[in-house]
PDB file of C-alpha atoms in Angstrom:
ATOM      1  CA  MET A   1      25.477  23.631  15.044  1.00  0.00           C
ATOM      2  CA  LEU A   2      27.550  24.583  17.580  1.00  0.00           C
ATOM      3  CA  ARG A   3      29.835  25.855  15.251  1.00  0.00           C
ATOM      4  CA  THR A   4      27.693  27.782  13.017  1.00  0.00           C
ATOM      5  CA  VAL A   5      26.747  29.426  16.179  1.00  0.00           C
ATOM      6  CA  LEU A   6      30.349  30.176  17.264  1.00  0.00           C
ATOM      7  CA  LEU A   7      31.511  31.342  13.665  1.00  0.00           C
ATOM      8  CA  ARG A   8      28.193  33.378  14.017  1.00  0.00           C
ATOM      9  CA  SER A   9      29.000  35.083  17.114  1.00  0.00           C
ATOM     10  CA  ALA A  10      32.230  35.764  15.814  1.00  0.00           C
ATOM     11  CA  ARG A  11      31.332  37.054  12.979  1.00  0.00           C
ATOM     12  CA  SER A  12      28.995  38.903  14.968  1.00  0.00           C
ATOM     13  CA  ALA A  13      31.600  41.012  16.651  1.00  0.00           C
ATOM     14  CA  THR A  14      33.272  42.713  13.669  1.00  0.00           C
ATOM     15  CA  CYS A  15      29.289  43.027  11.077  1.00  0.00           C
ATOM     16  CA  GLN A  16      26.512  44.877  13.153  1.00  0.00           C
ATOM     17  CA  ALA A  17      24.162  43.388  10.771  1.00  0.00           C
ATOM     18  CA  VAL A  18      24.700  40.398  11.463  1.00  0.00           C
ATOM     19  CA  ARG A  19      24.856  41.317  15.599  1.00  0.00           C
ATOM     20  CA  ARG A  20      21.553  42.664  15.465  1.00  0.00           C
ATOM     21  CA  SER A  21      19.662  38.880  14.868  1.00  0.00           C
ATOM     22  CA  SER A  22      22.898  36.895  16.480  1.00  0.00           C
ATOM     23  CA  PRO A  23      21.112  37.087  21.002  1.00  0.00           C
ATOM     24  CA  ILE A  24      17.143  35.582  18.907  1.00  0.00           C
ATOM     25  CA  ALA A  25      18.730  33.475  17.067  1.00  0.00           C
ATOM     26  CA  ARG A  26      21.801  32.095  19.989  1.00  0.00           C
ATOM     27  CA  PRO A  27      19.277  31.093  22.336  1.00  0.00           C
ATOM     28  CA  ALA A  28      16.202  29.454  20.096  1.00  0.00           C
ATOM     29  CA  LEU A  29      19.238  27.681  18.880  1.00  0.00           C
ATOM     30  CA  ALA A  30      19.623  26.498  22.783  1.00  0.00           C
ATOM     31  CA  SER A  31      15.993  26.194  23.425  1.00  0.00           C
ATOM     32  CA  SER A  32      15.160  23.728  20.855  1.00  0.00           C
ATOM     33  CA  PHE A  33      18.124  22.019  21.396  1.00  0.00           C
ATOM     34  CA  VAL A  34      17.168  20.936  24.947  1.00  0.00           C
ATOM     35  CA  LYS A  35      12.994  20.294  24.200  1.00  0.00           C
ATOM     36  CA  GLN A  36      14.456  17.701  21.313  1.00  0.00           C
ATOM     37  CA  SER A  37      16.250  15.213  24.152  1.00  0.00           C
ATOM     38  CA  GLN A  38      13.927  15.735  26.572  1.00  0.00           C
ATOM     39  CA  PHE A  39      10.875  14.523  24.735  1.00  0.00           C
ATOM     40  CA  ALA A  40      13.224  12.352  21.645  1.00  0.00           C
ATOM     41  CA  PRO A  41      12.968   9.130  25.353  1.00  0.00           C
ATOM     42  CA  SER A  42       8.918   9.888  25.467  1.00  0.00           C
ATOM     43  CA  ALA A  43       8.162   9.019  21.698  1.00  0.00           C
ATOM     44  CA  PHE A  44       9.738   6.203  21.765  1.00  0.00           C
ATOM     45  CA  GLN A  45       8.398   4.467  24.313  1.00  0.00           C
ATOM     46  CA  ALA A  46       4.938   5.770  23.104  1.00  0.00           C
ATOM     47  CA  ALA A  47       5.816   2.835  19.842  1.00  0.00           C
ATOM     48  CA  ARG A  48       4.891   0.368  20.179  1.00  0.00           C
ATOM     49  CA  CYS A  49       8.008  -2.564  21.344  1.00  0.00           C
ATOM     50  CA  TYR A  50       8.589  -6.128  20.097  1.00  0.00           C
ATOM     51  CA  SER A  51      10.888  -6.935  22.904  1.00  0.00           C
ATOM     52  CA  ALA A  52      10.407  -6.899  26.077  1.00  0.00           C
ATOM     53  CA  ALA A  53      13.520  -5.013  28.290  1.00  0.00           C
ATOM     54  CA  ALA A  54      14.546  -8.856  29.352  1.00  0.00           C
ATOM     55  CA  GLY A  55      14.097 -10.174  25.887  1.00  0.00           C
ATOM     56  CA  LEU A  56      11.066 -11.973  24.837  1.00  0.00           C
ATOM     57  CA  GLU A  57       9.341 -14.296  27.377  1.00  0.00           C
ATOM     58  CA  LYS A  58       7.717 -17.490  27.947  1.00  0.00           C
ATOM     59  CA  PRO A  59       4.625 -15.590  30.035  1.00  0.00           C
ATOM     60  CA  GLU A  60       4.537 -12.828  27.513  1.00  0.00           C
ATOM     61  CA  VAL A  61       4.586 -14.584  24.384  1.00  0.00           C
ATOM     62  CA  GLU A  62       2.000 -16.662  25.440  1.00  0.00           C
ATOM     63  CA  GLY A  63       0.127 -14.054  27.138  1.00  0.00           C
ATOM     64  CA  ARG A  64       0.387 -11.817  24.179  1.00  0.00           C
ATOM     65  CA  ILE A  65      -1.233 -15.188  21.190  1.00  0.00           C
ATOM     66  CA  ILE A  66      -4.049 -15.822  23.411  1.00  0.00           C
ATOM     67  CA  ASP A  67      -5.088 -12.273  23.421  1.00  0.00           C
ATOM     68  CA  LEU A  68      -5.205 -12.763  20.324  1.00  0.00           C
ATOM     69  CA  LEU A  69      -6.998 -16.344  20.231  1.00  0.00           C
ATOM     70  CA  LYS A  70      -9.256 -14.018  22.499  1.00  0.00           C
ATOM     71  CA  ASN A  71     -10.102 -11.481  19.409  1.00  0.00           C
ATOM     72  CA  PHE A  72     -10.311 -14.328  16.523  1.00  0.00           C
ATOM     73  CA  ASP A  73     -14.549 -13.459  16.637  1.00  0.00           C
ATOM     74  CA  LYS A  74     -14.500 -17.904  15.725  1.00  0.00           C
ATOM     75  CA  VAL A  75     -12.858 -19.034  18.997  1.00  0.00           C
ATOM     76  CA  SER A  76     -16.403 -21.664  19.643  1.00  0.00           C
ATOM     77  CA  ASP A  77     -15.679 -21.786  22.867  1.00  0.00           C
ATOM     78  CA  PRO A  78     -13.235 -19.218  25.264  1.00  0.00           C
ATOM     79  CA  THR A  79     -13.139 -20.317  28.138  1.00  0.00           C
ATOM     80  CA  LYS A  80     -11.141 -22.908  26.328  1.00  0.00           C
ATOM     81  CA  LEU A  81      -7.998 -20.376  26.077  1.00  0.00           C
ATOM     82  CA  SER A  82      -5.612 -21.786  28.242  1.00  0.00           C
ATOM     83  CA  ALA A  83      -1.779 -22.052  26.648  1.00  0.00           C
ATOM     84  CA  SER A  84      -2.135 -25.719  25.565  1.00  0.00           C
ATOM     85  CA  SER A  85      -4.862 -25.300  23.963  1.00  0.00           C
ATOM     86  CA  HIS A  86      -5.543 -27.282  19.818  1.00  0.00           C
ATOM     87  CA  PHE A  87      -6.627 -24.913  17.332  1.00  0.00           C
ATOM     88  CA  ALA A  88      -9.240 -27.004  16.415  1.00  0.00           C
ATOM     89  CA  ASN A  89     -10.180 -29.128  18.924  1.00  0.00           C
ATOM     90  CA  ASP A  90      -9.865 -27.133  21.834  1.00  0.00           C
ATOM     91  CA  LEU A  91     -11.249 -24.331  19.774  1.00  0.00           C
ATOM     92  CA  GLY A  92     -12.828 -24.877  16.731  1.00  0.00           C
ATOM     93  CA  LEU A  93     -11.031 -23.954  14.053  1.00  0.00           C
ATOM     94  CA  ASP A  94     -10.905 -24.915  11.172  1.00  0.00           C
ATOM     95  CA  SER A  95      -8.447 -25.327   9.500  1.00  0.00           C
ATOM     96  CA  LEU A  96      -9.033 -22.079   6.957  1.00  0.00           C
ATOM     97  CA  ASP A  97      -9.493 -20.434  10.487  1.00  0.00           C
ATOM     98  CA  THR A  98      -5.725 -22.244  11.951  1.00  0.00           C
ATOM     99  CA  VAL A  99      -3.991 -20.384   8.547  1.00  0.00           C
ATOM    100  CA  GLU A 100      -5.093 -17.175   9.743  1.00  0.00           C
ATOM    101  CA  VAL A 101      -4.297 -16.879  12.920  1.00  0.00           C
ATOM    102  CA  VAL A 102      -0.575 -18.453  12.836  1.00  0.00           C
ATOM    103  CA  MET A 103      -0.871 -15.577   9.631  1.00  0.00           C
ATOM    104  CA  ALA A 104      -1.975 -13.248  13.042  1.00  0.00           C
ATOM    105  CA  ILE A 105       1.181 -14.071  15.555  1.00  0.00           C
ATOM    106  CA  GLU A 106       3.343 -13.419  12.226  1.00  0.00           C
ATOM    107  CA  GLU A 107       1.579 -10.256  11.987  1.00  0.00           C
ATOM    108  CA  GLU A 108       1.413  -9.871  16.232  1.00  0.00           C
ATOM    109  CA  PHE A 109       5.766 -10.700  16.195  1.00  0.00           C
ATOM    110  CA  SER A 110       6.914  -9.241  12.360  1.00  0.00           C
ATOM    111  CA  ILE A 111       7.870 -12.673  11.365  1.00  0.00           C
ATOM    112  CA  GLU A 112       7.911 -14.922   8.472  1.00  0.00           C
ATOM    113  CA  ILE A 113       7.099 -18.648   9.440  1.00  0.00           C
ATOM    114  CA  PRO A 114       8.084 -20.584   6.627  1.00  0.00           C
ATOM    115  CA  ASP A 115       5.509 -22.943   5.066  1.00  0.00           C
ATOM    116  CA  LYS A 116       6.173 -26.158   6.683  1.00  0.00           C
ATOM    117  CA  GLU A 117       6.949 -24.832  10.308  1.00  0.00           C
ATOM    118  CA  ALA A 118       3.843 -22.609   9.664  1.00  0.00           C
ATOM    119  CA  ASP A 119       2.330 -26.757   9.279  1.00  0.00           C
ATOM    120  CA  ALA A 120       3.264 -27.412  12.330  1.00  0.00           C
ATOM    121  CA  ILE A 121       1.241 -25.101  14.619  1.00  0.00           C
ATOM    122  CA  HIS A 122      -1.222 -26.381  15.402  1.00  0.00           C
ATOM    123  CA  SER A 123      -2.309 -25.893  19.436  1.00  0.00           C
ATOM    124  CA  VAL A 124      -0.461 -22.389  20.976  1.00  0.00           C
ATOM    125  CA  ASP A 125       1.798 -24.661  22.683  1.00  0.00           C
ATOM    126  CA  LYS A 126       3.426 -24.830  19.832  1.00  0.00           C
ATOM    127  CA  ALA A 127       2.876 -21.407  18.543  1.00  0.00           C
ATOM    128  CA  VAL A 128       4.761 -20.613  22.063  1.00  0.00           C
ATOM    129  CA  GLU A 129       7.808 -22.682  21.109  1.00  0.00           C
ATOM    130  CA  TYR A 130       8.122 -21.790  17.895  1.00  0.00           C
ATOM    131  CA  ILE A 131       8.714 -18.227  18.512  1.00  0.00           C
ATOM    132  CA  LEU A 132      10.698 -18.895  21.779  1.00  0.00           C
ATOM    133  CA  ALA A 133      13.707 -20.853  19.139  1.00  0.00           C
ATOM    134  CA  GLN A 134      13.019 -17.613  17.312  1.00  0.00           C
ATOM    135  CA  PRO A 135      16.640 -15.825  18.079  1.00  0.00           C
ATOM    136  CA  ASP A 136      15.324 -12.858  16.449  1.00  0.00           C
ATOM    137  CA  GLY A 137      13.165 -11.004  19.672  1.00  0.00           C
ATOM    138  CA  LYS A 138      16.815 -11.349  22.082  1.00  0.00           C
ATOM    139  CA  SER A 139      19.354  -9.689  18.679  1.00  0.00           C
ATOM    140  CA  VAL A 140      15.834  -6.992  18.363  1.00  0.00           C
ATOM    141  CA  HIS A 141      17.183  -6.369  21.526  1.00  0.00           C
ATOM    142  CA  SER A 142      20.319  -6.438  22.629  1.00  0.00           C
ATOM    143  CA  PHE A 143      20.427  -3.902  18.603  1.00  0.00           C
ATOM    144  CA  LEU A 144      18.720  -1.545  20.528  1.00  0.00           C
ATOM    145  CA  TYR A 145      19.906  -1.114  24.468  1.00  0.00           C
ATOM    146  CA  ALA A 146      22.883  -2.562  23.720  1.00  0.00           C
TER     147      ALA A 146
ATOM    148  CA  MET B   1      -1.135 -28.739  -0.498  1.00  0.00           C
ATOM    149  CA  ALA B   2      -4.625 -26.101  -0.229  1.00  0.00           C
ATOM    150  CA  LEU B   3      -4.001 -24.725   2.894  1.00  0.00           C
ATOM    151  CA  VAL B   4       0.190 -23.780   1.500  1.00  0.00           C
ATOM    152  CA  ALA B   5      -2.171 -21.640  -1.523  1.00  0.00           C
ATOM    153  CA  TYR B   6      -4.743 -20.341   1.103  1.00  0.00           C
ATOM    154  CA  ARG B   7      -1.540 -19.016   3.496  1.00  0.00           C
ATOM    155  CA  HIS B   8       0.565 -17.400   0.196  1.00  0.00           C
ATOM    156  CA  LEU B   9      -3.047 -15.886  -0.750  1.00  0.00           C
ATOM    157  CA  LEU B  10      -3.933 -14.158   2.186  1.00  0.00           C
ATOM    158  CA  ARG B  11       0.670 -13.266   2.496  1.00  0.00           C
ATOM    159  CA  SER B  12       0.435 -11.510  -0.745  1.00  0.00           C
ATOM    160  CA  THR B  13      -3.255  -9.747  -0.004  1.00  0.00           C
ATOM    161  CA  ARG B  14      -1.467  -8.633   3.438  1.00  0.00           C
ATOM    162  CA  ILE B  15       1.078  -7.005   0.685  1.00  0.00           C
ATOM    163  CA  ALA B  16      -1.073  -5.628  -2.004  1.00  0.00           C
ATOM    164  CA  PHE B  17      -3.716  -4.599   0.495  1.00  0.00           C
ATOM    165  CA  GLN B  18      -1.338  -2.670   2.790  1.00  0.00           C
ATOM    166  CA  GLY B  19      -3.244  -0.206   5.477  1.00  0.00           C
ATOM    167  CA  ASP B  20      -6.141  -0.770   3.560  1.00  0.00           C
ATOM    168  CA  LEU B  21      -8.026  -1.983   6.455  1.00  0.00           C
ATOM    169  CA  PRO B  22     -12.102  -2.547   4.334  1.00  0.00           C
ATOM    170  CA  LEU B  23      -9.858  -3.571   1.572  1.00  0.00           C
ATOM    171  CA  LEU B  24      -8.214  -5.830   2.268  1.00  0.00           C
ATOM    172  CA  LYS B  25     -10.748  -7.688   4.692  1.00  0.00           C
ATOM    173  CA  ALA B  26     -12.519  -7.794   2.173  1.00  0.00           C
ATOM    174  CA  ALA B  27     -10.121  -9.879  -0.232  1.00  0.00           C
ATOM    175  CA  ARG B  28      -9.668 -12.299   2.789  1.00  0.00           C
ATOM    176  CA  GLN B  29     -13.780 -13.127   2.397  1.00  0.00           C
ATOM    177  CA  GLU B  30     -13.391 -13.316  -0.977  1.00  0.00           C
ATOM    178  CA  ALA B  31     -10.184 -15.833  -0.622  1.00  0.00           C
ATOM    179  CA  ARG B  32     -11.673 -17.074   2.316  1.00  0.00           C
ATOM    180  CA  ASN B  33     -14.875 -17.953  -0.097  1.00  0.00           C
ATOM    181  CA  GLY B  34     -12.788 -19.094  -3.119  1.00  0.00           C
ATOM    182  CA  PHE B  35     -12.142 -22.166  -0.412  1.00  0.00           C
ATOM    183  CA  LEU B  36     -14.632 -23.008   1.503  1.00  0.00           C
ATOM    184  CA  ALA B  37     -16.235 -23.199  -1.519  1.00  0.00           C
ATOM    185  CA  GLN B  38     -14.373 -25.974  -3.764  1.00  0.00           C
ATOM    186  CA  ALA B  39     -13.200 -27.467  -0.293  1.00  0.00           C
ATOM    187  CA  SER B  40     -16.247 -30.567  -1.172  1.00  0.00           C
ATOM    188  CA  LEU B  41     -12.667 -31.339  -4.496  1.00  0.00           C
ATOM    189  CA  ARG B  42     -11.814 -34.752  -2.927  1.00  0.00           C
ATOM    190  CA  PRO B  43      -7.376 -35.415  -2.657  1.00  0.00           C
ATOM    191  CA  GLU B  44      -8.195 -37.188  -5.998  1.00  0.00           C
ATOM    192  CA  ASP B  45     -11.051 -35.074  -8.221  1.00  0.00           C
ATOM    193  CA  PRO B  46      -7.623 -33.630 -11.145  1.00  0.00           C
ATOM    194  CA  ALA B  47     -10.145 -30.128 -10.350  1.00  0.00           C
ATOM    195  CA  LEU B  48      -7.848 -29.960  -7.188  1.00  0.00           C
ATOM    196  CA  GLY B  49      -4.641 -29.227  -8.514  1.00  0.00           C
ATOM    197  CA  LEU B  50      -6.162 -26.878 -11.077  1.00  0.00           C
ATOM    198  CA  ALA B  51      -7.471 -25.142  -7.928  1.00  0.00           C
ATOM    199  CA  ILE B  52      -4.672 -24.870  -6.561  1.00  0.00           C
ATOM    200  CA  ALA B  53      -2.923 -23.323  -9.837  1.00  0.00           C
ATOM    201  CA  HIS B  54      -5.736 -21.365  -9.082  1.00  0.00           C
ATOM    202  CA  ALA B  55      -5.300 -19.222  -5.799  1.00  0.00           C
ATOM    203  CA  GLU B  56      -1.505 -20.126  -6.739  1.00  0.00           C
ATOM    204  CA  GLN B  57      -2.296 -17.383  -9.802  1.00  0.00           C
ATOM    205  CA  VAL B  58      -4.361 -15.452  -7.482  1.00  0.00           C
ATOM    206  CA  SER B  59      -1.073 -14.670  -4.940  1.00  0.00           C
ATOM    207  CA  LYS B  60       0.734 -13.748  -7.906  1.00  0.00           C
ATOM    208  CA  ILE B  61      -1.884 -10.829  -9.797  1.00  0.00           C
ATOM    209  CA  LEU B  62      -2.396 -10.015  -6.202  1.00  0.00           C
ATOM    210  CA  VAL B  63       1.336  -9.433  -5.557  1.00  0.00           C
ATOM    211  CA  GLU B  64       2.896  -8.059  -8.991  1.00  0.00           C
ATOM    212  CA  ASN B  65       0.074  -6.863 -10.470  1.00  0.00           C
ATOM    213  CA  ILE B  66      -1.827  -4.573  -8.635  1.00  0.00           C
ATOM    214  CA  VAL B  67      -0.144  -0.689  -7.010  1.00  0.00           C
ATOM    215  CA  GLN B  68      -2.039   0.882  -4.907  1.00  0.00           C
ATOM    216  CA  GLY B  69      -2.492   4.833  -4.802  1.00  0.00           C
ATOM    217  CA  LYS B  70      -3.124   7.621  -2.599  1.00  0.00           C
ATOM    218  CA  ASN B  71      -5.206  10.411  -3.434  1.00  0.00           C
ATOM    219  CA  GLN B  72      -3.165  13.782  -2.895  1.00  0.00           C
ATOM    220  CA  GLY B  73      -5.725  15.447  -2.763  1.00  0.00           C
ATOM    221  CA  GLY B  74      -7.246  15.688  -7.363  1.00  0.00           C
ATOM    222  CA  ASP B  75      -9.809  15.184  -8.601  1.00  0.00           C
ATOM    223  CA  LYS B  76      -9.000  11.645 -10.529  1.00  0.00           C
ATOM    224  CA  TYR B  77      -6.340   9.088  -9.512  1.00  0.00           C
ATOM    225  CA  ARG B  78      -4.884   8.675 -12.681  1.00  0.00           C
ATOM    226  CA  GLU B  79      -3.516  12.316 -12.593  1.00  0.00           C
ATOM    227  CA  ALA B  80      -0.671  10.108 -10.628  1.00  0.00           C
ATOM    228  CA  ILE B  81       2.176  12.531 -13.371  1.00  0.00           C
ATOM    229  CA  ASP B  82       1.101  15.774 -11.256  1.00  0.00           C
ATOM    230  CA  GLY B  83       1.919  13.530  -8.268  1.00  0.00           C
ATOM    231  CA  ASP B  84      -1.741  14.431  -6.929  1.00  0.00           C
ATOM    232  CA  VAL B  85      -1.670  10.407  -6.182  1.00  0.00           C
ATOM    233  CA  GLU B  86       1.399   8.209  -4.554  1.00  0.00           C
ATOM    234  CA  LEU B  87       1.936   5.103  -6.305  1.00  0.00           C
ATOM    235  CA  ARG B  88       3.329   2.517  -4.024  1.00  0.00           C
ATOM    236  CA  ILE B  89       5.611   0.231  -5.481  1.00  0.00           C
ATOM    237  CA  HIS B  90       6.839  -2.247  -3.843  1.00  0.00           C
ATOM    238  CA  GLU B  91       9.603  -4.583  -4.559  1.00  0.00           C
ATOM    239  CA  LYS B  92       7.609  -7.331  -6.327  1.00  0.00           C
ATOM    240  CA  THR B  93       5.211  -5.268  -8.314  1.00  0.00           C
ATOM    241  CA  GLU B  94       6.068  -6.540 -11.701  1.00  0.00           C
ATOM    242  CA  ARG B  95       7.799  -3.685 -13.333  1.00  0.00           C
ATOM    243  CA  GLY B  96       7.072  -4.847 -17.701  1.00  0.00           C
ATOM    244  CA  ASP B  97       9.335  -4.259 -20.959  1.00  0.00           C
ATOM    245  CA  ASN B  98       7.666  -3.159 -23.513  1.00  0.00           C
ATOM    246  CA  ASP B  99       9.720  -4.776 -25.999  1.00  0.00           C
ATOM    247  CA  THR B 100       7.625  -8.396 -26.021  1.00  0.00           C
ATOM    248  CA  ILE B 101       4.717  -6.625 -26.276  1.00  0.00           C
ATOM    249  CA  LYS B 102       2.638  -9.170 -29.787  1.00  0.00           C
ATOM    250  CA  MET B 103       6.322 -10.173 -30.496  1.00  0.00           C
ATOM    251  CA  PRO B 104       5.557 -14.189 -31.007  1.00  0.00           C
ATOM    252  CA  ASN B 105       7.542 -16.860 -31.852  1.00  0.00           C
ATOM    253  CA  GLY B 106      10.534 -14.867 -29.616  1.00  0.00           C
ATOM    254  CA  GLN B 107      10.790 -12.315 -32.305  1.00  0.00           C
ATOM    255  CA  LYS B 108      12.993 -10.037 -31.373  1.00  0.00           C
ATOM    256  CA  VAL B 109      13.301  -6.367 -31.459  1.00  0.00           C
ATOM    257  CA  VAL B 110      16.520  -4.588 -32.224  1.00  0.00           C
ATOM    258  CA  LEU B 111      17.183  -1.201 -30.928  1.00  0.00           C
ATOM    259  CA  ASP B 112      19.133   0.340 -33.645  1.00  0.00           C
ATOM    260  CA  GLY B 113      17.735   3.209 -33.714  1.00  0.00           C
ATOM    261  CA  LYS B 114      16.838   3.393 -37.095  1.00  0.00           C
ATOM    262  CA  THR B 115      13.485   5.124 -37.516  1.00  0.00           C
ATOM    263  CA  CYS B 116      10.621   3.214 -39.548  1.00  0.00           C
ATOM    264  CA  ALA B 117      11.121   4.757 -42.421  1.00  0.00           C
ATOM    265  CA  GLU B 118      14.851   3.261 -43.202  1.00  0.00           C
ATOM    266  CA  ARG B 119      13.671  -0.418 -42.385  1.00  0.00           C
TER     267      ARG B 119
END
């Protein structure tokens, strides 16, 4: 872009017609470039980031899963929600609800849990354990901030 | 097995009705009702296997044979070719080959460039 501006200004030194347009074009270009670089980081912050600055930490994963369960209207007793709640025994969810919760966890963390592992997730701490065992959380982090 | 089928069905609804929240919710409710309706089947009942196979087939149809269309302001969804509708064809959408239709007994279509009159 800089090269075209330079070329244009060089040409305007010889050509009358171009010289008239170049003083308008040059400041407009420069200001739009500055604006773009100012907006770029803020637009990124507005997007939802799935990895915190220090990767996925246990309290954060727990918090996100518990928040998700808070919004799940079939939880019979929200006061029993804790990091160690069992989906069926503590929260009163049936087996189909459990599948739905695991599905919601998949959507929350943008992952796909294979059937075998998904069948083994019956409690909040099991889910947290599985999420933390995923290498993706850290690789996304290093990709974004490297 | 049934839970695995249920999970597959939910995944399929996510693919088939992506971004269409009312329909996605309705589809999931329907899936749940379907499973609850069969919940009394005993593990040794032969109908159980059929019901699970049915669920798996439903998820296959959802993924492969549903294409979402978004109206871009025209009157009809039919006018896809005119650019009024944006179709979301994803990687799992079935792309059939018309040659195999109405060809029983393993007959093969030969594309040799001949017209009907020449045969």
